[in-house]
Coordinates of C-alpha atoms and ligand atoms in Angstrom, one line a residue:
M1 CA -74.1 -33.1 16.5
K2 CA -76.7 -30.6 17.5
E3 CA -74.3 -29.4 20.3
K4 CA -71.4 -29.1 17.8
I5 CA -73.3 -27.0 15.4
L6 CA -74.6 -24.8 18.1
K7 CA -71.0 -24.3 19.4
L8 CA -69.8 -23.4 16.0
L9 CA -72.5 -20.8 15.6
K10 CA -72.1 -19.4 19.1
D11 CA -68.3 -19.2 18.8
S12 CA -68.7 -17.1 15.6
G13 CA -70.7 -14.5 17.5
D14 CA -72.2 -11.9 15.1
E15 CA -70.7 -13.5 12.0
F16 CA -72.8 -15.8 9.8
V17 CA -71.5 -19.4 9.4
S18 CA -72.0 -20.8 6.0
G19 CA -73.7 -24.2 5.5
Q20 CA -70.5 -25.2 3.6
K21 CA -68.3 -24.4 6.5
I22 CA -70.5 -26.4 9.0
S23 CA -70.6 -29.3 6.5
D24 CA -66.8 -29.2 6.0
E25 CA -65.9 -28.9 9.6
L26 CA -68.4 -31.4 11.0
G27 CA -68.7 -33.8 8.1
V28 CA -72.5 -33.5 7.8
S29 CA -74.7 -33.0 4.8
R30 CA -76.5 -29.7 4.2
A31 CA -79.9 -31.4 4.7
A32 CA -78.8 -32.8 8.0
I33 CA -77.6 -29.3 9.1
W34 CA -81.1 -28.0 8.3
K35 CA -82.7 -30.6 10.5
H36 CA -80.4 -30.0 13.4
I37 CA -81.0 -26.2 13.1
N38 CA -84.7 -26.9 13.5
V39 CA -84.1 -28.9 16.6
I40 CA -81.9 -26.1 18.0
K41 CA -84.7 -23.6 17.3
E42 CA -87.1 -25.9 19.2
D43 CA -84.7 -25.7 22.2
G44 CA -85.5 -21.9 22.2
Y45 CA -82.7 -20.5 20.1
E46 CA -83.5 -17.8 17.6
I47 CA -81.5 -18.5 14.5
E48 CA -81.3 -16.3 11.4
A49 CA -80.8 -18.2 8.2
I50 CA -79.9 -16.3 5.0
S51 CA -79.2 -18.1 1.7
R52 CA -75.6 -17.9 0.6
K53 CA -74.6 -16.4 4.0
G54 CA -75.5 -19.1 6.4
Y55 CA -76.7 -19.2 10.0
K56 CA -76.3 -16.9 13.0
V57 CA -77.6 -17.1 16.6
I58 CA -79.8 -14.1 17.4
S59 CA -80.8 -15.0 20.9
S60 CA -80.3 -17.8 23.4
P61 CA -82.9 -19.3 25.7
D62 CA -82.7 -19.2 29.5
I63 CA -81.4 -22.7 29.9
L64 CA -78.5 -24.1 32.0
T65 CA -76.6 -26.1 29.4
F66 CA -72.8 -26.1 29.3
E67 CA -72.9 -24.0 26.1
E68 CA -74.9 -21.3 28.0
I69 CA -72.9 -21.4 31.3
K70 CA -69.4 -21.8 30.0
N71 CA -68.6 -18.1 29.4
F72 CA -69.1 -17.5 33.1
L73 CA -67.3 -20.6 34.3
N74 CA -63.6 -20.5 35.3
T75 CA -63.3 -23.9 36.9
K76 CA -60.7 -26.6 36.0
Y77 CA -62.9 -29.7 36.6
I78 CA -66.2 -28.8 38.3
G79 CA -68.9 -28.4 35.7
R80 CA -66.5 -29.0 32.7
N81 CA -68.9 -31.9 31.9
I82 CA -72.5 -30.8 32.3
I83 CA -75.3 -33.3 31.6
H84 CA -78.4 -31.2 31.0
Y85 CA -82.0 -32.4 31.1
D86 CA -85.2 -30.6 30.3
S87 CA -87.0 -32.7 32.9
I88 CA -85.9 -35.4 35.2
G89 CA -87.1 -37.2 38.4
S90 CA -84.2 -36.2 40.6
T91 CA -80.7 -34.8 39.7
N92 CA -79.2 -36.6 42.7
S93 CA -80.7 -39.9 41.7
K94 CA -79.3 -39.4 38.1
A95 CA -75.9 -38.3 39.4
K96 CA -75.7 -41.4 41.6
E97 CA -76.5 -43.6 38.7
L98 CA -73.8 -41.9 36.6
A99 CA -71.3 -42.1 39.5
E100 CA -72.0 -45.8 39.7
A101 CA -71.2 -46.0 36.0
S102 CA -67.8 -44.3 36.6
C103 CA -68.7 -40.8 35.5
A104 CA -65.8 -38.3 36.0
H105 CA -65.2 -36.4 39.2
G106 CA -66.6 -32.9 38.8
T107 CA -69.5 -33.9 36.4
V108 CA -72.6 -31.8 37.0
V109 CA -76.2 -33.0 36.3
I110 CA -78.6 -30.1 35.8
S111 CA -82.3 -30.2 35.0
E112 CA -84.7 -27.5 34.1
E113 CA -87.2 -29.2 36.4
Q114 CA -87.4 -32.2 38.8
T115 CA -90.6 -34.2 38.9
S116 CA -89.6 -35.9 42.1
G117 CA -86.9 -33.7 43.6
R118 CA -85.6 -35.0 47.0
G119 CA -84.7 -33.4 50.4
R120 CA -83.2 -35.2 53.3
L121 CA -84.9 -38.3 54.9
G122 CA -87.1 -38.9 51.9
R123 CA -88.7 -35.4 51.9
N124 CA -89.7 -33.9 48.6
W125 CA -88.2 -30.8 46.9
V126 CA -90.4 -28.6 44.7
S127 CA -88.5 -27.8 41.5
P128 CA -90.6 -26.0 38.9
K129 CA -89.4 -25.7 35.3
H130 CA -86.9 -22.9 34.4
K131 CA -87.5 -21.2 37.7
G132 CA -84.6 -22.5 39.8
I133 CA -81.2 -24.2 39.7
W134 CA -81.6 -27.9 40.3
M135 CA -78.2 -29.5 40.0
S136 CA -76.0 -32.2 41.5
I137 CA -72.2 -32.4 41.5
I138 CA -70.4 -35.8 41.4
L139 CA -67.3 -35.9 43.6
R140 CA -64.7 -38.5 44.3
P141 CA -62.8 -36.9 47.2
N142 CA -59.8 -38.6 48.7
I143 CA -60.7 -37.9 52.3
I144 CA -61.8 -40.0 55.2
T145 CA -65.5 -40.8 55.5
Q146 CA -65.9 -38.8 58.7
N147 CA -65.0 -35.6 56.9
A148 CA -67.7 -36.0 54.2
S149 CA -70.2 -33.9 56.0
Q150 CA -67.8 -30.9 55.6
I151 CA -68.5 -31.0 51.9
T152 CA -72.1 -30.0 52.6
L153 CA -70.8 -26.9 54.4
I154 CA -68.5 -26.1 51.4
G155 CA -71.7 -26.3 49.2
A156 CA -73.6 -24.0 51.6
A157 CA -70.7 -21.5 51.7
A158 CA -70.4 -21.5 47.9
A159 CA -74.1 -21.0 47.4
Q160 CA -74.3 -18.2 50.0
T161 CA -71.3 -16.4 48.6
A162 CA -72.5 -16.7 45.0
I163 CA -76.0 -15.4 45.9
M164 CA -74.3 -12.5 47.8
K165 CA -72.5 -11.6 44.5
M166 CA -76.0 -11.1 43.0
C167 CA -76.6 -8.5 45.7
V168 CA -78.9 -10.6 47.9
E169 CA -78.2 -11.1 51.6
T170 CA -78.9 -14.6 53.0
S171 CA -78.1 -16.6 56.1
I172 CA -76.9 -20.1 56.4
K173 CA -79.1 -22.4 58.5
W174 CA -76.4 -24.9 59.5
P175 CA -75.7 -27.3 57.9
N176 CA -77.6 -27.5 54.6
D177 CA -80.1 -24.6 54.0
I178 CA -79.9 -21.0 53.0
V179 CA -82.6 -18.7 54.2
I180 CA -83.9 -15.2 53.8
N181 CA -86.2 -13.8 56.5
G182 CA -86.5 -17.2 58.0
K183 CA -87.6 -18.9 54.8
K184 CA -85.6 -21.4 52.7
V185 CA -84.2 -20.3 49.3
C186 CA -81.7 -23.1 48.9
G187 CA -81.3 -26.6 50.2
I188 CA -78.3 -29.0 49.9
L189 CA -78.6 -32.7 49.9
T190 CA -75.3 -34.7 50.1
E191 CA -75.4 -38.4 49.5
M192 CA -72.5 -40.8 49.8
S193 CA -71.4 -44.2 48.7
G194 CA -68.5 -45.6 50.6
E195 CA -67.1 -47.9 53.3
I196 CA -65.9 -47.1 56.8
D197 CA -62.6 -45.7 55.7
H198 CA -63.1 -45.0 52.0
I199 CA -65.5 -42.8 49.9
N200 CA -66.4 -44.2 46.5
Y201 CA -68.3 -41.1 45.5
L202 CA -70.3 -38.2 46.9
V203 CA -73.2 -36.6 45.2
M204 CA -74.0 -33.0 46.3
G205 CA -77.4 -31.7 45.2
I206 CA -78.0 -28.0 45.3
G207 CA -81.5 -26.7 44.8
I208 CA -82.0 -22.9 44.6
N209 CA -85.3 -21.1 44.3
V210 CA -84.2 -18.4 41.9
N211 CA -87.1 -17.0 39.9
L212 CA -90.1 -18.7 41.5
E213 CA -93.2 -16.5 41.9
E214 CA -95.5 -16.7 44.9
E215 CA -97.8 -19.0 42.9
D216 CA -95.0 -21.5 42.2
I217 CA -94.7 -22.2 46.0
P218 CA -97.3 -24.7 47.2
M219 CA -99.7 -23.6 49.9
D220 CA -98.2 -25.9 52.5
L221 CA -94.7 -24.5 52.0
K222 CA -95.6 -20.8 52.1
D223 CA -94.2 -20.5 55.6
V224 CA -91.0 -22.2 55.0
A225 CA -90.0 -21.5 51.3
T226 CA -89.3 -18.3 49.3
S227 CA -87.2 -17.4 46.2
L228 CA -84.6 -14.9 45.4
K229 CA -87.0 -13.1 43.1
I230 CA -89.8 -12.9 45.7
E231 CA -87.4 -11.5 48.2
S232 CA -85.4 -9.1 46.0
G233 CA -88.1 -8.2 43.5
K234 CA -85.7 -8.9 40.7
C235 CA -85.4 -11.6 38.1
M236 CA -81.9 -13.2 38.4
D237 CA -79.6 -14.6 35.8
R238 CA -79.6 -18.3 36.5
K239 CA -76.6 -18.9 34.2
L240 CA -74.4 -16.5 36.0
L241 CA -75.5 -17.7 39.4
A242 CA -75.0 -21.4 38.6
A243 CA -71.6 -20.8 37.2
N244 CA -70.5 -18.7 40.2
I245 CA -71.6 -21.4 42.6
L246 CA -69.5 -23.9 40.7
N247 CA -66.5 -21.4 40.6
I248 CA -66.6 -20.7 44.3
F249 CA -67.3 -24.4 45.2
E250 CA -64.2 -25.5 43.3
E251 CA -62.0 -23.0 45.1
L252 CA -63.2 -24.0 48.6
Y253 CA -63.2 -27.7 47.7
N254 CA -59.6 -27.6 46.5
E255 CA -58.5 -25.9 49.7
F256 CA -60.2 -28.6 51.7
V257 CA -59.1 -31.8 49.8
Q258 CA -55.7 -30.6 48.7
N259 CA -54.5 -28.5 51.7
G260 CA -56.9 -29.8 54.5
N261 CA -58.0 -26.2 55.0
I262 CA -61.6 -25.5 55.6
K263 CA -61.2 -22.1 57.3
E264 CA -62.7 -19.9 54.7
T265 CA -65.8 -22.2 54.5
I266 CA -66.3 -22.1 58.2
D267 CA -65.7 -18.3 58.3
V268 CA -68.6 -17.9 55.8
C269 CA -70.9 -20.3 57.7
R270 CA -70.1 -18.7 61.0
K271 CA -70.4 -15.1 59.8
N272 CA -73.7 -15.7 58.1
S273 CA -75.1 -18.2 60.5
M274 CA -78.8 -17.8 61.4
L275 CA -78.6 -20.2 64.4
I276 CA -75.8 -18.8 66.5
G277 CA -77.1 -17.2 69.7
K278 CA -80.6 -18.8 69.2
E279 CA -82.6 -21.3 71.1
I280 CA -83.2 -24.2 68.8
Q281 CA -84.8 -27.7 68.7
L282 CA -82.6 -30.6 67.7
V283 CA -84.7 -33.3 66.1
S284 CA -83.2 -36.8 65.8
R285 CA -85.1 -40.0 65.2
G286 CA -88.4 -38.6 66.4
K287 CA -86.9 -37.2 69.6
V288 CA -86.8 -33.4 70.2
R289 CA -84.3 -31.7 72.5
I290 CA -83.9 -28.0 73.2
A291 CA -80.5 -26.3 73.2
K292 CA -78.9 -23.0 72.5
A293 CA -76.6 -22.7 69.5
I294 CA -73.3 -21.2 70.6
D295 CA -71.0 -21.4 67.6
I296 CA -69.7 -23.4 64.7
S297 CA -66.4 -25.2 65.5
D298 CA -63.3 -24.9 63.3
S299 CA -64.1 -28.3 61.8
G300 CA -67.8 -27.5 61.1
E301 CA -69.7 -29.0 64.0
L302 CA -72.6 -27.0 65.5
I303 CA -71.6 -26.2 69.1
V304 CA -74.7 -26.1 71.4
E305 CA -75.4 -25.8 75.1
N306 CA -78.0 -28.3 76.2
E307 CA -80.6 -27.9 78.8
Q308 CA -78.3 -29.3 81.5
G309 CA -75.8 -26.6 80.6
I310 CA -73.4 -29.1 79.0
I311 CA -71.6 -28.1 75.7
E312 CA -72.2 -30.6 72.8
Y313 CA -70.7 -30.8 69.3
I314 CA -73.3 -31.7 66.8
V315 CA -72.1 -33.3 63.5
S316 CA -74.2 -32.5 60.5
G317 CA -76.3 -35.4 59.2
E318 CA -77.2 -36.5 62.8
V319 CA -80.0 -34.1 63.4
S320 CA -82.5 -31.7 61.8
V321 CA -82.4 -28.2 63.4
R322 CA -85.7 -26.3 63.9
G323 CA -86.5 -23.0 65.4
M324 CA -88.6 -23.0 68.6
Y325 CA -91.7 -22.1 66.7
G326 CA -91.4 -23.8 63.4
Y327 CA -88.9 -24.2 60.6
S328 CA -86.6 -21.4 61.7
K329 CA -88.6 -19.0 63.9
Ligands
ADP401 P1 -84.6 -29.8 56.4 O1 -83.1 -29.7 56.2 O2 -85.2 -28.5 56.8 O3 -84.9 -30.9 57.3 P2 -84.7 -30.9 53.8 O4 -83.3 -30.5 53.4 O5 -85.0 -32.3 53.9 O6 -85.3 -30.1 55.0 O7 -85.7 -30.3 52.6 C1 -87.0 -30.8 52.4 C2 -88.1 -29.9 52.9 O8 -87.9 -28.6 52.4 C3 -89.5 -30.3 52.5 O9 -90.0 -31.2 53.5 C4 -90.2 -29.0 52.5 O10 -90.7 -28.6 53.7 C5 -89.2 -28.0 52.1 N1 -89.2 -27.7 50.6 C6 -89.5 -28.5 49.6 N2 -89.3 -27.9 48.4 C7 -88.8 -26.7 48.7 C8 -88.3 -25.6 47.9 N3 -88.4 -25.6 46.6 N4 -87.9 -24.5 48.6 C9 -87.8 -24.5 50.0 N5 -88.2 -25.5 50.7 C10 -88.7 -26.6 50.1

């Protein structure tokens, strides 16, 4: 009911909405409306209430609910259902739980903070409150299991393009990170439930360090992590950025699952790659190999030349890529 009242008020823009109108349209008592308005205020909305005129929204908080994002969103199904939390352990874990319970394709779980955000291989992801975009998209693609790793690249391309629209240049560290000056501003974690030839669902988590300050980044991550605000000196609109990622993601995703076309995604990953031309370390199950990154293939593998001079195609998910002297240097 709280959401319905808020929608009514926001849809009326500058006009006051009378208690009578809310009561008639939503079938709630005037006393109940008052209680809901107080909860809405606690969420950070400034509401003007004038007797005989009604209620009006004066200002909205910086939160990533559907109500706040929808004006920027032009998708058909991605993010049309947003499940928003103030705080949660991990959006990927919640999304997997919801996917198991048959939640719709395109549903997005967003939280203002994650208390146990996750990276790959059980690593943690720092996710302070109201500072980033911590979200997971539930997908049920009708593609073969082997192609699931390409969805990660679609996420990376969407995030890179959306960040560029905010006038910040970034590079993609194939396959799942976005970096500025060699430090990570965004990480993508794709998790899958399926059988050999069939995907039940995919959950794609995207974590973006948007407005984190230096002091929000733990000491041990100072060399590997940064934020859009730290790098650009500007506070970014999280609502616009989140919506743009979802908008671009849906376009690229449709091209891939409907037309089998991943060209635009690969173009973005190639053009903005921070690995191509560099000596890198390929880390897999504790073993480290050195190679030179040559290119990204048309289907998204990293093409490397190994120490024996042999060309190899690396599929994302098999390895972690490191620079010769640390995370990316
Ligand atoms: P990689 O792809 O580099 O192997 P992951 O995708 O698994 O790494 O991400 C987890 C790692 O990212 C953590 O071990 C930590 O080093 C780093 N990290 C954790 N939180 C953040 C954050 N908010 N921003 C950037 N890096 C982070």
